[in-house]
Amino acid sequence: MSADAIPVGPDLAIPETEIVERFVRASGAGGQNVNKVSTAVELRFDIAGSPSLPEPLRARLLARRDRRITDEGVLVIEAQRFRTQDRNRQDARERLAAFVAAGLSVPKPRVQTKPTRGSQQRRLQGKRERGEIKRGRGTRDWD
């Protein structure tokens, strides 16, 4: 891992060259400062075209249904939580590392199971009891 890379895992880091940062004016509170200084950070990372990501990780990240990922496979993180540009930049990088780290864990494949005979019988018994209750509501002998 080089010094100018964002560490994600023990053997994975994102190089600075793959990240595009743009500084824009933040919205919200901040007084006159918010109108003068571009403190918010818009960080872009091309997941689909990144050579530093292994193919299985890239596929898992692109398969996530996240509104921050564009149709072209670019992750866009906007950070404006803090009042300084440096702290927002650091926050955006931490969120990028957390997003990629979440894709490192491989989900366990689901093992299909059959319901037990007892659970099937209890379900059908419950349905019969419910049907009896409903059937009892229908007819009344008022005489």
PDB file of C-alpha atoms in Angstrom:
ATOM      1  CA  MET A   1       0.000   0.000   0.000  1.00  0.00           C
ATOM      2  CA  SER A   2       1.314   3.406  -0.914  1.00  0.00           C
ATOM      3  CA  ALA A   3       1.261   6.434   1.382  1.00  0.00           C
ATOM      4  CA  ASP A   4      -1.227   8.340  -0.779  1.00  0.00           C
ATOM      5  CA  ALA A   5      -3.966   5.686  -0.670  1.00  0.00           C
ATOM      6  CA  ILE A   6      -7.096   5.237   1.427  1.00  0.00           C
ATOM      7  CA  PRO A   7      -6.790   2.004   3.441  1.00  0.00           C
ATOM      8  CA  VAL A   8      -9.928  -0.165   3.265  1.00  0.00           C
ATOM      9  CA  GLY A   9      -8.843  -3.593   4.478  1.00  0.00           C
ATOM     10  CA  PRO A  10      -5.672  -5.431   5.443  1.00  0.00           C
ATOM     11  CA  ASP A  11      -4.616  -5.920   1.815  1.00  0.00           C
ATOM     12  CA  LEU A  12      -6.777  -3.380  -0.032  1.00  0.00           C
ATOM     13  CA  ALA A  13      -6.347   0.354  -0.517  1.00  0.00           C
ATOM     14  CA  ILE A  14      -7.838   2.869  -2.932  1.00  0.00           C
ATOM     15  CA  PRO A  15      -5.212   5.057  -4.663  1.00  0.00           C
ATOM     16  CA  GLU A  16      -5.669   8.834  -4.713  1.00  0.00           C
ATOM     17  CA  THR A  17      -5.543   8.792  -8.525  1.00  0.00           C
ATOM     18  CA  GLU A  18      -8.897   6.954  -8.691  1.00  0.00           C
ATOM     19  CA  ILE A  19     -10.723   9.553  -6.585  1.00  0.00           C
ATOM     20  CA  VAL A  20     -12.143  12.804  -7.933  1.00  0.00           C
ATOM     21  CA  GLU A  21     -12.944  15.500  -5.363  1.00  0.00           C
ATOM     22  CA  ARG A  22     -14.861  18.679  -6.023  1.00  0.00           C
ATOM     23  CA  PHE A  23     -15.480  21.402  -3.482  1.00  0.00           C
ATOM     24  CA  VAL A  24     -18.851  23.144  -3.534  1.00  0.00           C
ATOM     25  CA  ARG A  25     -20.765  25.495  -1.274  1.00  0.00           C
ATOM     26  CA  ALA A  26     -22.579  23.736   1.533  1.00  0.00           C
ATOM     27  CA  SER A  27     -26.247  24.263   2.243  1.00  0.00           C
ATOM     28  CA  GLY A  28     -27.749  24.881   5.653  1.00  0.00           C
ATOM     29  CA  ALA A  29     -26.579  26.806   8.677  1.00  0.00           C
ATOM     30  CA  GLY A  30     -23.255  28.583   8.824  1.00  0.00           C
ATOM     31  CA  GLY A  31     -23.974  32.311   8.613  1.00  0.00           C
ATOM     32  CA  GLN A  32     -22.054  34.383   6.097  1.00  0.00           C
ATOM     33  CA  ASN A  33     -19.383  31.688   5.893  1.00  0.00           C
ATOM     34  CA  VAL A  34     -21.721  29.337   4.007  1.00  0.00           C
ATOM     35  CA  ASN A  35     -22.138  31.909   1.208  1.00  0.00           C
ATOM     36  CA  LYS A  36     -18.421  32.605   0.770  1.00  0.00           C
ATOM     37  CA  VAL A  37     -16.486  29.367   1.293  1.00  0.00           C
ATOM     38  CA  SER A  38     -16.782  26.085  -0.606  1.00  0.00           C
ATOM     39  CA  THR A  39     -16.554  23.679   2.317  1.00  0.00           C
ATOM     40  CA  ALA A  40     -18.732  20.789   1.099  1.00  0.00           C
ATOM     41  CA  VAL A  41     -16.979  17.930  -0.684  1.00  0.00           C
ATOM     42  CA  GLU A  42     -18.339  15.850  -3.554  1.00  0.00           C
ATOM     43  CA  LEU A  43     -16.217  12.707  -3.832  1.00  0.00           C
ATOM     44  CA  ARG A  44     -16.526  10.482  -6.909  1.00  0.00           C
ATOM     45  CA  PHE A  45     -15.122   6.955  -7.189  1.00  0.00           C
ATOM     46  CA  ASP A  46     -15.555   4.889 -10.361  1.00  0.00           C
ATOM     47  CA  ILE A  47     -16.353   1.417  -9.029  1.00  0.00           C
ATOM     48  CA  ALA A  48     -16.926  -0.076 -12.481  1.00  0.00           C
ATOM     49  CA  GLY A  49     -13.611   1.147 -13.885  1.00  0.00           C
ATOM     50  CA  SER A  50     -11.373   0.810 -10.837  1.00  0.00           C
ATOM     51  CA  PRO A  51      -8.313  -1.409 -11.421  1.00  0.00           C
ATOM     52  CA  SER A  52      -7.565  -1.596  -7.682  1.00  0.00           C
ATOM     53  CA  LEU A  53     -10.762  -3.504  -6.805  1.00  0.00           C
ATOM     54  CA  PRO A  54     -10.897  -7.288  -7.228  1.00  0.00           C
ATOM     55  CA  GLU A  55     -13.608  -8.461  -9.635  1.00  0.00           C
ATOM     56  CA  PRO A  56     -15.822 -10.237  -7.024  1.00  0.00           C
ATOM     57  CA  LEU A  57     -15.777  -7.140  -4.769  1.00  0.00           C
ATOM     58  CA  ARG A  58     -16.589  -4.868  -7.720  1.00  0.00           C
ATOM     59  CA  ALA A  59     -19.571  -7.074  -8.634  1.00  0.00           C
ATOM     60  CA  ARG A  60     -20.878  -7.057  -5.030  1.00  0.00           C
ATOM     61  CA  LEU A  61     -20.573  -3.260  -4.752  1.00  0.00           C
ATOM     62  CA  LEU A  62     -22.319  -2.648  -8.090  1.00  0.00           C
ATOM     63  CA  ALA A  63     -25.095  -5.100  -7.166  1.00  0.00           C
ATOM     64  CA  ARG A  64     -25.966  -3.072  -4.066  1.00  0.00           C
ATOM     65  CA  ARG A  65     -29.087  -1.009  -4.497  1.00  0.00           C
ATOM     66  CA  ASP A  66     -27.679   2.290  -3.274  1.00  0.00           C
ATOM     67  CA  ARG A  67     -28.901   5.663  -4.529  1.00  0.00           C
ATOM     68  CA  ARG A  68     -25.335   7.024  -4.383  1.00  0.00           C
ATOM     69  CA  ILE A  69     -24.230   4.760  -7.263  1.00  0.00           C
ATOM     70  CA  THR A  70     -24.953   6.169 -10.727  1.00  0.00           C
ATOM     71  CA  ASP A  71     -25.984   4.104 -13.753  1.00  0.00           C
ATOM     72  CA  GLU A  72     -22.382   4.243 -14.982  1.00  0.00           C
ATOM     73  CA  GLY A  73     -21.121   2.630 -11.751  1.00  0.00           C
ATOM     74  CA  VAL A  74     -19.724   5.784 -10.141  1.00  0.00           C
ATOM     75  CA  LEU A  75     -20.132   6.206  -6.381  1.00  0.00           C
ATOM     76  CA  VAL A  76     -20.896   9.827  -5.415  1.00  0.00           C
ATOM     77  CA  ILE A  77     -20.456  10.786  -1.754  1.00  0.00           C
ATOM     78  CA  GLU A  78     -21.408  14.290  -0.613  1.00  0.00           C
ATOM     79  CA  ALA A  79     -19.997  15.444   2.715  1.00  0.00           C
ATOM     80  CA  GLN A  80     -21.078  18.728   4.292  1.00  0.00           C
ATOM     81  CA  ARG A  81     -21.502  17.737   7.914  1.00  0.00           C
ATOM     82  CA  PHE A  82     -18.622  19.895   9.184  1.00  0.00           C
ATOM     83  CA  ARG A  83     -17.718  23.560   8.767  1.00  0.00           C
ATOM     84  CA  THR A  84     -14.214  23.043   7.400  1.00  0.00           C
ATOM     85  CA  GLN A  85     -13.237  21.743   4.005  1.00  0.00           C
ATOM     86  CA  ASP A  86     -10.504  19.505   5.422  1.00  0.00           C
ATOM     87  CA  ARG A  87     -12.826  17.788   7.902  1.00  0.00           C
ATOM     88  CA  ASN A  88     -15.510  17.243   5.228  1.00  0.00           C
ATOM     89  CA  ARG A  89     -12.855  15.784   2.925  1.00  0.00           C
ATOM     90  CA  GLN A  90     -11.741  13.406   5.656  1.00  0.00           C
ATOM     91  CA  ASP A  91     -15.374  12.453   6.363  1.00  0.00           C
ATOM     92  CA  ALA A  92     -16.043  11.667   2.693  1.00  0.00           C
ATOM     93  CA  ARG A  93     -12.944   9.455   2.513  1.00  0.00           C
ATOM     94  CA  GLU A  94     -13.946   7.596   5.678  1.00  0.00           C
ATOM     95  CA  ARG A  95     -17.417   6.984   4.236  1.00  0.00           C
ATOM     96  CA  LEU A  96     -15.878   5.717   0.976  1.00  0.00           C
ATOM     97  CA  ALA A  97     -13.650   3.302   2.919  1.00  0.00           C
ATOM     98  CA  ALA A  98     -16.641   2.095   4.977  1.00  0.00           C
ATOM     99  CA  PHE A  99     -18.722   1.547   1.818  1.00  0.00           C
ATOM    100  CA  VAL A 100     -16.012  -0.540   0.146  1.00  0.00           C
ATOM    101  CA  ALA A 101     -15.249  -2.406   3.400  1.00  0.00           C
ATOM    102  CA  ALA A 102     -18.924  -3.393   3.673  1.00  0.00           C
ATOM    103  CA  GLY A 103     -18.575  -5.188   0.337  1.00  0.00           C
ATOM    104  CA  LEU A 104     -15.545  -7.179   1.503  1.00  0.00           C
ATOM    105  CA  SER A 105     -17.613  -9.639   3.506  1.00  0.00           C
ATOM    106  CA  VAL A 106     -18.993 -12.385   1.288  1.00  0.00           C
ATOM    107  CA  PRO A 107     -22.614 -13.195   2.168  1.00  0.00           C
ATOM    108  CA  LYS A 108     -23.258 -16.768   3.223  1.00  0.00           C
ATOM    109  CA  PRO A 109     -25.317 -18.684   0.653  1.00  0.00           C
ATOM    110  CA  ARG A 110     -28.813 -19.515   1.846  1.00  0.00           C
ATOM    111  CA  VAL A 111     -29.402 -23.186   2.569  1.00  0.00           C
ATOM    112  CA  GLN A 112     -32.927 -24.163   1.604  1.00  0.00           C
ATOM    113  CA  THR A 113     -34.740 -26.087   4.332  1.00  0.00           C
ATOM    114  CA  LYS A 114     -38.039 -27.943   4.478  1.00  0.00           C
ATOM    115  CA  PRO A 115     -40.656 -27.190   7.122  1.00  0.00           C
ATOM    116  CA  THR A 116     -40.942 -29.917   9.737  1.00  0.00           C
ATOM    117  CA  ARG A 117     -43.962 -32.194   9.781  1.00  0.00           C
ATOM    118  CA  GLY A 118     -45.012 -30.762  13.140  1.00  0.00           C
ATOM    119  CA  SER A 119     -44.904 -27.173  11.861  1.00  0.00           C
ATOM    120  CA  GLN A 120     -46.983 -28.167   8.819  1.00  0.00           C
ATOM    121  CA  GLN A 121     -49.581 -29.879  11.028  1.00  0.00           C
ATOM    122  CA  ARG A 122     -49.763 -26.893  13.408  1.00  0.00           C
ATOM    123  CA  ARG A 123     -50.257 -24.546  10.451  1.00  0.00           C
ATOM    124  CA  LEU A 124     -53.073 -26.646   8.988  1.00  0.00           C
ATOM    125  CA  GLN A 125     -54.700 -27.080  12.422  1.00  0.00           C
ATOM    126  CA  GLY A 126     -54.665 -23.310  12.898  1.00  0.00           C
ATOM    127  CA  LYS A 127     -56.276 -22.835   9.499  1.00  0.00           C
ATOM    128  CA  ARG A 128     -58.994 -25.374  10.373  1.00  0.00           C
ATOM    129  CA  GLU A 129     -59.704 -23.640  13.701  1.00  0.00           C
ATOM    130  CA  ARG A 130     -59.908 -20.253  12.003  1.00  0.00           C
ATOM    131  CA  GLY A 131     -62.293 -21.679   9.403  1.00  0.00           C
ATOM    132  CA  GLU A 132     -64.521 -23.073  12.158  1.00  0.00           C
ATOM    133  CA  ILE A 133     -64.696 -19.649  13.789  1.00  0.00           C
ATOM    134  CA  LYS A 134     -65.690 -18.035  10.495  1.00  0.00           C
ATOM    135  CA  ARG A 135     -68.190 -20.777   9.652  1.00  0.00           C
ATOM    136  CA  GLY A 136     -69.843 -20.256  13.053  1.00  0.00           C
ATOM    137  CA  ARG A 137     -70.527 -16.600  12.266  1.00  0.00           C
ATOM    138  CA  GLY A 138     -72.665 -17.259   9.204  1.00  0.00           C
ATOM    139  CA  THR A 139     -75.873 -18.952  10.387  1.00  0.00           C
ATOM    140  CA  ARG A 140     -78.068 -17.876  13.281  1.00  0.00           C
ATOM    141  CA  ASP A 141     -81.248 -19.502  14.497  1.00  0.00           C
ATOM    142  CA  TRP A 142     -83.293 -16.589  15.847  1.00  0.00           C
ATOM    143  CA  ASP A 143     -86.426 -18.602  16.632  1.00  0.00           C
TER     144      ASP A 143
END
